[in-house]
Short mmCIF file of C-alpha atoms and ligand atoms in Angstrom, two decimals:
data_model
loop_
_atom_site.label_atom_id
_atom_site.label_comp_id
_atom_site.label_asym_id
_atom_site.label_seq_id
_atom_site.Cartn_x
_atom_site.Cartn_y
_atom_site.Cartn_z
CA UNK A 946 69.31 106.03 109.84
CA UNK A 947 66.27 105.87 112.01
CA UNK A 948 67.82 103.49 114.68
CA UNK A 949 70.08 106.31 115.49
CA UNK A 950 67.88 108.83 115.64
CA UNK A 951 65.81 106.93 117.73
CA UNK A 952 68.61 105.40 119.81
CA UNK A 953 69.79 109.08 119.76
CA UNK A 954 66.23 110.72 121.05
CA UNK A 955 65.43 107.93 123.49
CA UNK A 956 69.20 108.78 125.64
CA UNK A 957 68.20 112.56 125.35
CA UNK A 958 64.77 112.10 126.91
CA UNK A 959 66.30 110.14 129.02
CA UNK A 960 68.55 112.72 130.38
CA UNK A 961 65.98 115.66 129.62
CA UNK A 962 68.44 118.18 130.29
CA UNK A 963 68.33 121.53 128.65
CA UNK A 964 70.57 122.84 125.67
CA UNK A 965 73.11 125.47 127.09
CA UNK A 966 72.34 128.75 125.95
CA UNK A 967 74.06 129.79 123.34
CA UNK A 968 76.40 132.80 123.35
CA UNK A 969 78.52 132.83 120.71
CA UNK A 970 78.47 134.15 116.82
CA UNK A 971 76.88 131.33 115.42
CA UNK A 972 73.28 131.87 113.24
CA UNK A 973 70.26 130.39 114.49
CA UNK A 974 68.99 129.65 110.95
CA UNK A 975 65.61 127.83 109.66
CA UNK A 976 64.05 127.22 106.30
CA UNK A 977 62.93 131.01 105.39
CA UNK A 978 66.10 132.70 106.54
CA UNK A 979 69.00 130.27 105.55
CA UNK A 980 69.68 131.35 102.18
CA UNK A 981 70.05 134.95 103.64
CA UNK A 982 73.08 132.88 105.41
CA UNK A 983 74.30 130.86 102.91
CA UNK A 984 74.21 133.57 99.96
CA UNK A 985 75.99 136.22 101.42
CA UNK A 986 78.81 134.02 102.27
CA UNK A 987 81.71 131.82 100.38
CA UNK A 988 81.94 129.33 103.22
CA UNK A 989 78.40 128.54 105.62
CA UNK A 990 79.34 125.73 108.01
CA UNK A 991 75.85 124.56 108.98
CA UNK A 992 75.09 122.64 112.68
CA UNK A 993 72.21 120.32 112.47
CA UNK A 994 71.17 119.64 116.12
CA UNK A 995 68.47 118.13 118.16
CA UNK A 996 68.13 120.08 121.67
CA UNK A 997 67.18 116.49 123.01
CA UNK A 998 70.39 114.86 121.55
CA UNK A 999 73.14 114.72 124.58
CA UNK A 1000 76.14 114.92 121.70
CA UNK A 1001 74.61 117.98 120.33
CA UNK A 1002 74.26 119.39 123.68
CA UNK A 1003 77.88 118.56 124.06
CA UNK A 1004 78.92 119.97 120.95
CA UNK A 1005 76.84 123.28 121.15
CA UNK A 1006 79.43 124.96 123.84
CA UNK A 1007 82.27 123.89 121.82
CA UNK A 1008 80.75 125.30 118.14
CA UNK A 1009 79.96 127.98 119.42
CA UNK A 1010 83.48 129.39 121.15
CA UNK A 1011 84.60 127.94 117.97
CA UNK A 1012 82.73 130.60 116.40
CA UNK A 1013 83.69 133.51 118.31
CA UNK A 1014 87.36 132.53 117.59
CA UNK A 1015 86.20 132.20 113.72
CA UNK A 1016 84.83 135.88 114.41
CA UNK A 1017 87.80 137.38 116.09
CA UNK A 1018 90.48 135.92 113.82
CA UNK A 1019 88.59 136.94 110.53
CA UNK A 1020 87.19 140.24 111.41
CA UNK A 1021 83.38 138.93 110.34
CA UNK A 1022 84.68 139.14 106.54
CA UNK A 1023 82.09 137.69 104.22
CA UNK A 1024 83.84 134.74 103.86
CA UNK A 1025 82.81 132.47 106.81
CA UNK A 1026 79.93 132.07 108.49
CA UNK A 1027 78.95 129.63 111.25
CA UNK A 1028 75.06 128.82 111.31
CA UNK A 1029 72.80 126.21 113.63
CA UNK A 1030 69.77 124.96 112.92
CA UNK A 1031 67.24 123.15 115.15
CA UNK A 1032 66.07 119.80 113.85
CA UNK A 1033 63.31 119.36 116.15
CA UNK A 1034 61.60 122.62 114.39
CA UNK A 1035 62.80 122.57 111.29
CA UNK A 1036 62.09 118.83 109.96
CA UNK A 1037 62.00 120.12 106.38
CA UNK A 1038 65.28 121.01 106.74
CA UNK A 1039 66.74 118.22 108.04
CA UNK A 1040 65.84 116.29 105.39
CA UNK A 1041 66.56 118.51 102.27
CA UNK A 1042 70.21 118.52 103.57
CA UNK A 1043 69.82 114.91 104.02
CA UNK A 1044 70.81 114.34 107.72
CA UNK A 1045 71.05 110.82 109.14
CA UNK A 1046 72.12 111.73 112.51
CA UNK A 1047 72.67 114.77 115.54
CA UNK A 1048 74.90 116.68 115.52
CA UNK A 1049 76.25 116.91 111.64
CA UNK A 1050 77.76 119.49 110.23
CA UNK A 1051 77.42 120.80 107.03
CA UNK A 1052 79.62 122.32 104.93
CA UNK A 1053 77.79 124.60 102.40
CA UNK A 1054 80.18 126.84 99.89
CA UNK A 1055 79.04 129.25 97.31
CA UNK A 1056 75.82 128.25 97.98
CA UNK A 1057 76.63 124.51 96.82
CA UNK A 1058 76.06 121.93 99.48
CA UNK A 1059 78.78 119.53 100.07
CA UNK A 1060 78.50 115.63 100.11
CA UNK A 1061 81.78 115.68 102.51
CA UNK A 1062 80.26 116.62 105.84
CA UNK A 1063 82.82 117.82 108.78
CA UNK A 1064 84.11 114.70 110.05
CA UNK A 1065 87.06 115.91 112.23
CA UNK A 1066 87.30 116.02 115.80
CA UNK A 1067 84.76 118.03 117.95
CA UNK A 1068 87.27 120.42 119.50
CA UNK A 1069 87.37 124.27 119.20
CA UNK A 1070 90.97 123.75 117.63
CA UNK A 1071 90.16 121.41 115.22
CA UNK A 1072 86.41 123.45 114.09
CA UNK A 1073 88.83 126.17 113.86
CA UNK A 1074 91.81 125.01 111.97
CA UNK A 1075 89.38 122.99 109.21
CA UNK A 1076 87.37 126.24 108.81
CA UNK A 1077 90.44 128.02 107.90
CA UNK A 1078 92.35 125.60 105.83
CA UNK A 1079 89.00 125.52 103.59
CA UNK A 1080 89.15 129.30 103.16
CA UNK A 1081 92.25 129.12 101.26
CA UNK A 1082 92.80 129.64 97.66
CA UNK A 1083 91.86 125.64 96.17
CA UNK A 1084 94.03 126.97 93.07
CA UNK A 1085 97.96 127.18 93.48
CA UNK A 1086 99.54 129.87 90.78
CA UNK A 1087 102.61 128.26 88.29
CA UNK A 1088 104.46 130.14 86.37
CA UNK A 1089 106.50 127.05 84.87
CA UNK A 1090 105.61 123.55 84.50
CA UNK A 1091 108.57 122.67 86.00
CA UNK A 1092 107.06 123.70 89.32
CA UNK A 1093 105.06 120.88 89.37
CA UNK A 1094 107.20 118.23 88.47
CA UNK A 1095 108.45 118.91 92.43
CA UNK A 1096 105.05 118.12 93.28
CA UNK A 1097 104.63 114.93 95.72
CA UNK A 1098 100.97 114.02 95.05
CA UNK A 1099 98.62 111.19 95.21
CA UNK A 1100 96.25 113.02 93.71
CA UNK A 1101 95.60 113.81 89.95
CA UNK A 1102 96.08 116.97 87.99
CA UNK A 1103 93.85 120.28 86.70
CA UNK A 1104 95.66 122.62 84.90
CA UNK A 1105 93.99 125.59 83.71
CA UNK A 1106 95.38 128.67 81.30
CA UNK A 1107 93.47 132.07 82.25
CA UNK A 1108 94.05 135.49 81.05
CA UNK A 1109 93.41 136.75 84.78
CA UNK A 1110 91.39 135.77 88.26
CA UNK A 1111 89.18 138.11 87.89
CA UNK A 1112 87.52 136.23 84.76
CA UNK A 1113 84.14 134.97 85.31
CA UNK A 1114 85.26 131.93 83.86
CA UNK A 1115 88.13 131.58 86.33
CA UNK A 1116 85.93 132.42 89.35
CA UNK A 1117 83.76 128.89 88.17
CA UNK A 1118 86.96 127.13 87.87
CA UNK A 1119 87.63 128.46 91.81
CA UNK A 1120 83.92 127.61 92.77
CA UNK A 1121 84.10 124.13 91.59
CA UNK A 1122 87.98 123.37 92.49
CA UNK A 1123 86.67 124.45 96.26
CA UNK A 1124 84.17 121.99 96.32
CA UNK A 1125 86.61 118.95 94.63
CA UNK A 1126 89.77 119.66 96.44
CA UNK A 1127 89.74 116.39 98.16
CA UNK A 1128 90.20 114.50 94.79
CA UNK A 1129 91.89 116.86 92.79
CA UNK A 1130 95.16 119.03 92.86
CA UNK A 1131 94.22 122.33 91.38
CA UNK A 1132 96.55 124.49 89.11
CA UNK A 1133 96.63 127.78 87.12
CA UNK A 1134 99.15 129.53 85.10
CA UNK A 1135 97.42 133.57 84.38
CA UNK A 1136 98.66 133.87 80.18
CA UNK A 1137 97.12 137.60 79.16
CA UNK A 1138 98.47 137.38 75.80
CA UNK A 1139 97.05 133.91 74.61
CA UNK A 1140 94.17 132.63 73.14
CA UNK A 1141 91.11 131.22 75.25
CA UNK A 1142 90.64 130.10 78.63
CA UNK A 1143 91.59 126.12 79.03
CA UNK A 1144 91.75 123.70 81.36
CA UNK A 1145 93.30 120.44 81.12
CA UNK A 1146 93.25 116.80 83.33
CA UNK A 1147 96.18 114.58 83.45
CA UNK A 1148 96.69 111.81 86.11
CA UNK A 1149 100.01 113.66 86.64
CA UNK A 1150 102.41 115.30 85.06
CA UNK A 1151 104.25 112.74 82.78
CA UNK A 1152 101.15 110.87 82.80
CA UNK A 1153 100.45 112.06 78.89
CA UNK A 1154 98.11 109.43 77.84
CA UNK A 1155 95.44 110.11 80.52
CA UNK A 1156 95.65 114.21 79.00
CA UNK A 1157 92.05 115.54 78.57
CA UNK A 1158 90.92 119.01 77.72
CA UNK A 1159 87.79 120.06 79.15
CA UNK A 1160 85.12 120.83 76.59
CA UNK A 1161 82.01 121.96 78.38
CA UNK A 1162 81.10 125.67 79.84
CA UNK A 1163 83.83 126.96 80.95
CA UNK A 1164 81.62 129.43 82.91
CA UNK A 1165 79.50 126.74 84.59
CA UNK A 1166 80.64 125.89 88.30
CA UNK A 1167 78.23 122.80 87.80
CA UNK A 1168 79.75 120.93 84.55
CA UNK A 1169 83.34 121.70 85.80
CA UNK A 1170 82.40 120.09 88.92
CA UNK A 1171 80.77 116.94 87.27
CA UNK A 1172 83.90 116.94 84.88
CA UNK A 1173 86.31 116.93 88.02
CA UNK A 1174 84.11 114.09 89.62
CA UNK A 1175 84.02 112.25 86.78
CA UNK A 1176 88.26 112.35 86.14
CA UNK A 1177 89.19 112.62 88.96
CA UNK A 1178 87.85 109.85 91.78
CA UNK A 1179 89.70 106.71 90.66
CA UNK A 1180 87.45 104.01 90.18
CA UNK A 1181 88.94 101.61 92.27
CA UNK A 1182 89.62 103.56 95.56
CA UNK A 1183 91.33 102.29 98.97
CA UNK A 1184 89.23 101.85 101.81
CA UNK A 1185 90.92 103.28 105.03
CA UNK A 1186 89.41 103.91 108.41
CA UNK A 1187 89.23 107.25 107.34
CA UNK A 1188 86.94 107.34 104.70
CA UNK A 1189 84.74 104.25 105.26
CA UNK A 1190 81.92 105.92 106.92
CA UNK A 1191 81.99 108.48 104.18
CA UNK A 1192 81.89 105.48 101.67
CA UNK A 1193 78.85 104.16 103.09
CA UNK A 1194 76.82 107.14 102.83
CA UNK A 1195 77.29 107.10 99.21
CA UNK A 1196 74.32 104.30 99.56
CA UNK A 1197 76.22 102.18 96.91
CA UNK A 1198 77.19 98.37 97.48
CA UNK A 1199 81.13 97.59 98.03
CA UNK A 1200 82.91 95.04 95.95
CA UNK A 1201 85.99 95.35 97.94
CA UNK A 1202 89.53 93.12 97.07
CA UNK A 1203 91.16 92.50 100.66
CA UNK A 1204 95.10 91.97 99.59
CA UNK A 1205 98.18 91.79 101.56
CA UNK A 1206 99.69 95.44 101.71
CA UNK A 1207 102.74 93.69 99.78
CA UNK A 1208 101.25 92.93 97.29
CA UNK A 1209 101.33 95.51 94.59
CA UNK A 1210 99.54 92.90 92.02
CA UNK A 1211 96.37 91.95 92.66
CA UNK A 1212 94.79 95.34 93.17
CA UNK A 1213 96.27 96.36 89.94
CA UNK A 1214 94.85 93.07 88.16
CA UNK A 1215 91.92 93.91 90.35
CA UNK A 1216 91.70 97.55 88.78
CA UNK A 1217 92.16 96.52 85.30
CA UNK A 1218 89.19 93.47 85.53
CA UNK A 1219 86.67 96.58 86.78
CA UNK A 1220 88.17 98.99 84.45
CA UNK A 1221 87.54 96.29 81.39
CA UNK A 1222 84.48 94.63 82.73
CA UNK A 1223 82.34 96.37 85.16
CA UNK A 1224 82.03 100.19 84.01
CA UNK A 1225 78.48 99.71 83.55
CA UNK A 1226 78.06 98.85 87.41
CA UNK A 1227 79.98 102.28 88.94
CA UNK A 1228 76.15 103.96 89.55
CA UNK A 1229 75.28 101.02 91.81
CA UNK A 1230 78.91 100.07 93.35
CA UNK A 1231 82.02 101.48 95.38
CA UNK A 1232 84.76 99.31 93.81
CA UNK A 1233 87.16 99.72 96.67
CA UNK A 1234 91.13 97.72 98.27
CA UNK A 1235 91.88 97.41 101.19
CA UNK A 1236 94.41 96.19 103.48
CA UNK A 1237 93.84 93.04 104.47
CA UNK A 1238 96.04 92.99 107.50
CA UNK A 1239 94.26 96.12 108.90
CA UNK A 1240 90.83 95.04 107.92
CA UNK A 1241 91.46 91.58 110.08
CA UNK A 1242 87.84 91.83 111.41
CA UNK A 1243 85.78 91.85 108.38
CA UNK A 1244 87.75 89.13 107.16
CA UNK A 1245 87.82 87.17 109.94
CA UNK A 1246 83.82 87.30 110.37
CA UNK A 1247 84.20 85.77 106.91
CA UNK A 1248 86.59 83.32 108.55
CA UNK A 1249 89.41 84.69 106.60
CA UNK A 1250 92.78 85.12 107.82
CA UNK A 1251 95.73 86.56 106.42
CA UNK A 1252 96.60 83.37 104.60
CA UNK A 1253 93.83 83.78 102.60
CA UNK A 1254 94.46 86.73 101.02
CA UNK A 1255 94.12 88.38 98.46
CA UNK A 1256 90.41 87.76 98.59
CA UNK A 1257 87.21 89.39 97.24
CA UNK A 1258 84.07 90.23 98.82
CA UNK A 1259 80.30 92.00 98.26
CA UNK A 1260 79.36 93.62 101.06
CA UNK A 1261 75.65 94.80 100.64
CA UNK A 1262 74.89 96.72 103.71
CA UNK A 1263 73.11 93.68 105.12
CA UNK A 1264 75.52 90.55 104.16
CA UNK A 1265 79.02 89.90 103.06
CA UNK A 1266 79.89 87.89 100.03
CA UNK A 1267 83.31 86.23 99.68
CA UNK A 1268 83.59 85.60 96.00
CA UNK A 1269 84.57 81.69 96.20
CA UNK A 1270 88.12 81.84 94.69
CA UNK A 1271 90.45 84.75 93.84
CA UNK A 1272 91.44 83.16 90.73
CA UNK A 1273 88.45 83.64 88.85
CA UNK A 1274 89.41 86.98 88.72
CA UNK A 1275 91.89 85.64 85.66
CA UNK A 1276 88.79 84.40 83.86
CA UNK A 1277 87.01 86.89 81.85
CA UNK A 1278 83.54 87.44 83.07
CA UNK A 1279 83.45 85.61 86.36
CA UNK A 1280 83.87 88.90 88.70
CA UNK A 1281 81.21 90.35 86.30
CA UNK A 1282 78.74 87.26 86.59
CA UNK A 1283 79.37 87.39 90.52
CA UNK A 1284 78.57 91.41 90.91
CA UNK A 1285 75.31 91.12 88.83
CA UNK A 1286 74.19 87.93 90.63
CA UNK A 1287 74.18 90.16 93.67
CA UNK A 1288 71.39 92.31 91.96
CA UNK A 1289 69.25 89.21 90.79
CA UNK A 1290 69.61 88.22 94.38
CA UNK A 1291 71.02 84.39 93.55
CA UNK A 1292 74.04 84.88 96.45
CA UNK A 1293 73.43 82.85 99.12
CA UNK A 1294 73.14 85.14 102.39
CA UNK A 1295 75.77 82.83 104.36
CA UNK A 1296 77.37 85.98 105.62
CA UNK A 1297 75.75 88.37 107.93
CA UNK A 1298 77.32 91.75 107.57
CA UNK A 1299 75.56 92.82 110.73
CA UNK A 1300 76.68 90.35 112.76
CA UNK A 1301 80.42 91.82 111.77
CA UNK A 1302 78.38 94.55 112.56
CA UNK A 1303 77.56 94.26 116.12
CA UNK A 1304 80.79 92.75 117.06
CA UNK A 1305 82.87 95.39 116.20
CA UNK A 1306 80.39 98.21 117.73
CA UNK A 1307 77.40 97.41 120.31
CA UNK A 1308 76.98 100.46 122.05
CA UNK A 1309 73.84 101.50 120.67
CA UNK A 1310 73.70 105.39 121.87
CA UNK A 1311 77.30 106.48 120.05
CA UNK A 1312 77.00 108.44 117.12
CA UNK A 1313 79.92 107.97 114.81
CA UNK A 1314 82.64 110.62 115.38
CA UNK A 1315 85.49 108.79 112.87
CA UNK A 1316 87.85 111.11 113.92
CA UNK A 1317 88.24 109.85 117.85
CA UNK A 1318 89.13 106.84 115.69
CA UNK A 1319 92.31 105.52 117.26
CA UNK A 1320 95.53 105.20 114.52
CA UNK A 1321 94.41 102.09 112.24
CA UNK A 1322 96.79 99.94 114.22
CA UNK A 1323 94.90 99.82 116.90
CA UNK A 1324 91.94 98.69 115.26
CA UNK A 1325 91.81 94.95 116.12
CA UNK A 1326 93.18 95.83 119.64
CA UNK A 1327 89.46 97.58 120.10
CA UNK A 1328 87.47 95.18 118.84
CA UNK A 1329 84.83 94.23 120.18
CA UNK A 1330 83.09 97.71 120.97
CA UNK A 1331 83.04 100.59 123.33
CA UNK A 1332 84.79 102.93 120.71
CA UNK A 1333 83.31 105.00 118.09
CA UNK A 1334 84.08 103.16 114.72
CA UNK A 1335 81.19 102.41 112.88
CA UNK A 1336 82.37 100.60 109.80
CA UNK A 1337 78.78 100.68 108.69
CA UNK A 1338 75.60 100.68 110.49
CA UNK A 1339 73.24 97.61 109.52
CA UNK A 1340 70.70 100.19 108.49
CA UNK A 1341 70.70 100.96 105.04
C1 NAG B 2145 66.07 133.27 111.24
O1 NAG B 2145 64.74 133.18 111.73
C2 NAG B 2145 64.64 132.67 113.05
C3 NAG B 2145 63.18 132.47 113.38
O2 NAG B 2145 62.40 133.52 112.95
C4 NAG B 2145 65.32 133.64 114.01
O3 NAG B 2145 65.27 133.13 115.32
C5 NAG B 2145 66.77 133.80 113.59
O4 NAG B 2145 67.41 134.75 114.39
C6 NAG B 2145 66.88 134.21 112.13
N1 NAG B 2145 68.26 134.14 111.75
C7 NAG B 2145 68.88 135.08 111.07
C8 NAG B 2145 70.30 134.87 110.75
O5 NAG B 2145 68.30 136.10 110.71
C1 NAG B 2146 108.50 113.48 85.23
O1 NAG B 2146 109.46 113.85 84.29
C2 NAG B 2146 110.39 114.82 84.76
C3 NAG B 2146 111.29 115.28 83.61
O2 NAG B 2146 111.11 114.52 82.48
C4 NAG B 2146 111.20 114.23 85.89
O3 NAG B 2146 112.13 115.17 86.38
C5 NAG B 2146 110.24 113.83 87.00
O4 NAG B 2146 110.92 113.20 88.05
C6 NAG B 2146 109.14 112.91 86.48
N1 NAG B 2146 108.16 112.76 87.53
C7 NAG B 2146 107.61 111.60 87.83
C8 NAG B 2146 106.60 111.61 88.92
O5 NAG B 2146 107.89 110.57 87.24
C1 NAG B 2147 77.34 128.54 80.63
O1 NAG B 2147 77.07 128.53 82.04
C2 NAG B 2147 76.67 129.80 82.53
C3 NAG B 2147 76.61 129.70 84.05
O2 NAG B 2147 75.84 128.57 84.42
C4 NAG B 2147 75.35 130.20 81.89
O3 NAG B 2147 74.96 131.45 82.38
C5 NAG B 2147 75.54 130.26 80.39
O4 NAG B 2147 74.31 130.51 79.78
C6 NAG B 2147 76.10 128.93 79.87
N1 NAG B 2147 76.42 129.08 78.46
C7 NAG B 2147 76.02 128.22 77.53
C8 NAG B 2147 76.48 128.48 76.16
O5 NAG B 2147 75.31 127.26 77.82
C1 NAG B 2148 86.74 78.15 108.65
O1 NAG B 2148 87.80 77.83 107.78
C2 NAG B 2148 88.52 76.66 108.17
C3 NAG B 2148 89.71 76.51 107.27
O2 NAG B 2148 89.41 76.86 105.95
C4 NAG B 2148 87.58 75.44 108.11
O3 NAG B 2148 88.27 74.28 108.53
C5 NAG B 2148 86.40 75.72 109.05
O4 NAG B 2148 85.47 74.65 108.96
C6 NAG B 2148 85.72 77.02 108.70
N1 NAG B 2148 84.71 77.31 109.68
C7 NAG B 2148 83.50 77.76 109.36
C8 NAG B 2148 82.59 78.02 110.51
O5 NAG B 2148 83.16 77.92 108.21
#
């Protein structure tokens, strides 16, 4: 985290060119006036910047016409808000919202602030269109179950029974389906006549086995949200270009199964070994598949091709390590016995994550902007660096 905010400083210093003035609608905020911001709205996005960062500097025009057309399109409703706030004076912010590197923004709704941060491209169109797709109702109205059978979804189910949306219960349910709608789909059926409130999980619809009724405070935005965490991120989730920055953030190790997109069983087996055997270790590790075809490059810094697939690896932040033979996977225990060793520290450190590292991204000044990632085909085509992947930074 440091590296880049030194790497980040040293360019702007550098350069020492001023900030642009700013004249949009965007809130300068800092520490005693942000919760004037970020209580009065439903949605705050939040831009942490550094004046002596050149890709804030960049991205300060571009927020804030952004902005204006947020201002102009909405009316200023007290839905939205767009706020700034200026690392280099307020340090105490910058670290209660946990910021690794300039410019990130925040996303901060009904008062709650989000893991996710905006990782989309850094164009007026594309601040725009992600504000207002996250202003829209998380919930979609049924009146028939039937409605949802239409449904083509990867992800799994919520389905809650309200007497009406203007229940204080149901406005929880909203708060907390905002903040998960990544993971979940989000449904409601509005029954005056019966009984209580209830909400239900299912991994979809026909999916009866995995049916669970929630049984906590039906008024508390917090245990819904830990509830929907809890159900519904998989254990076992794919790594894609997309998300694997956001992965890495989580600060939790990777014990990642490289298979050949064909093949449909090993990350099933794969699931089922973690699912039986390795429960215990989903505080400390991202159990995660990928595609071994489009993740050539970590494999091959393992000196892995395609023939060797499927195959399993750690990868700690620091080092990679291949688990010797896929296999083993078939033997009870041995994919246990190989994720704990990692904590006792008994792998050998033969692979060195970083050098993966700097051969797929050397130019030190970037910051990370996954979305100017080119379509995951192109991946090995841009190896080795001068684009804006970053897999992982060797700096955790
Ligand atoms: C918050 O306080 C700062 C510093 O006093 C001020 O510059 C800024 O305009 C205030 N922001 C709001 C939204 O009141
Ligand atoms: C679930 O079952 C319904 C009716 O029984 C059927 O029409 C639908 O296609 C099934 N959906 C899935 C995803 O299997
Ligand atoms: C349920 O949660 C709400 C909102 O957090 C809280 O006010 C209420 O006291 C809780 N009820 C119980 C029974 O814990
Ligand atoms: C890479 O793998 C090949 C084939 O398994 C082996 O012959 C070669 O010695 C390995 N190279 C290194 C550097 O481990």
């Amino acid at each position: 985290m440091h590296q880049k905010l030194l790497s980040c400083l040293a360019l702007a210093v550098a350069l020492s060119q001023l900030l642009m003035p700013a004249n949009g609608v965007s809130y300068e905020v800092d520490r005693h006036n942000v919760s004037e911001l970020v209580d009065s709205h439903e949605l705050v996005l939040l831009l942490f910047y550094s004046n002596r960062c050149k890709y804030s500097r960049q991205l300060m025009p571009i927020y804030e016409s952004a902005a204006s057309q947020l201002h102009s399109r909405l009316g200023g409703t007290g839905n939205l808000a767009l706020g700034k706030v200026d690392c280099d004076r307020e340090p105490e912010m910058e670290s209660h919202y946990d910021i690794g590197k300039y410019p990130t923004i925040k996303i901060v709704r009904n008062k709650y602030v989000n893991k996710k941060e905006y990782r989309g491209q850094r164009s007026v169109e594309a601040i725009v269109s992600f504000a207002l797709e996250e202003l829209l109702d998380p919930i979609q109205e049924f009146v028939s179950l039937n409605e949802l059978h239409d449904l083509n979804t990867q992800k799994y189910l919520v389905i809650g029974h309200y007497e009406r949306n203007s229940h204080e219960e149901y406005m929880a349910y909203r708060r907390a389906a905002s903040n998960m709608k990544d993971h979940c789909q989000f449904h409601v059926k509005f029954t005056e006549a019966s009984g209580p409130n209830s909400l239900t999980f299912q991994e979809h619809l026909n999916h009866t086995e995995s049916l669970s009724l929630f049984t906590g405070n039906m008024s508390s935005q917090e245990e819904l949200m830990k509830w929907f965490t809890m159900k519904c991120i998989p254990i076992v989730r794919e790594l894609t270009f997309s998300n694997a920055e956001e992965l890495t953030e989580e600060g939790r190790l990777f014990v990642i199964l490289f298979h050949n997109p064909q093949d449909k069983k090993s990350p099933t087996d794969f699931k089922r070994v973690v699912r039986t055997e390795l429960m215990d270790e989903v505080e400390k590790v991202i159990f995660l598949t990928a595609d071994g075809i489009l993740f050539a490059s970590p494999l091959l810094h393992m000196n892995k091709t395609e023939a060797d697939l499927p195959f399993i690896a750690i990868d700690s932040f620091a080092h990679m390590y291949p688990f010797p033979e896929f296999e083993d996977l078939y033997k009870p225990g041995k994919l246990r016995e190989f994720v704990k060793q990692l904590h006792t520290g008994d792998l050998h450190w033969n692979y060195h994550f970083s050098e993966f590292m700097n051969s797929i991204d050397d130019d030190e000044d970037d910051i990370a902007v996954p979305s100017l990632l080119p379509p995951a085909s192109k991946f090995i085509e841009l190896r080795p660096s001068k684009h804006r992947y970053t897999f992982a930074r060797d700096e955790l």
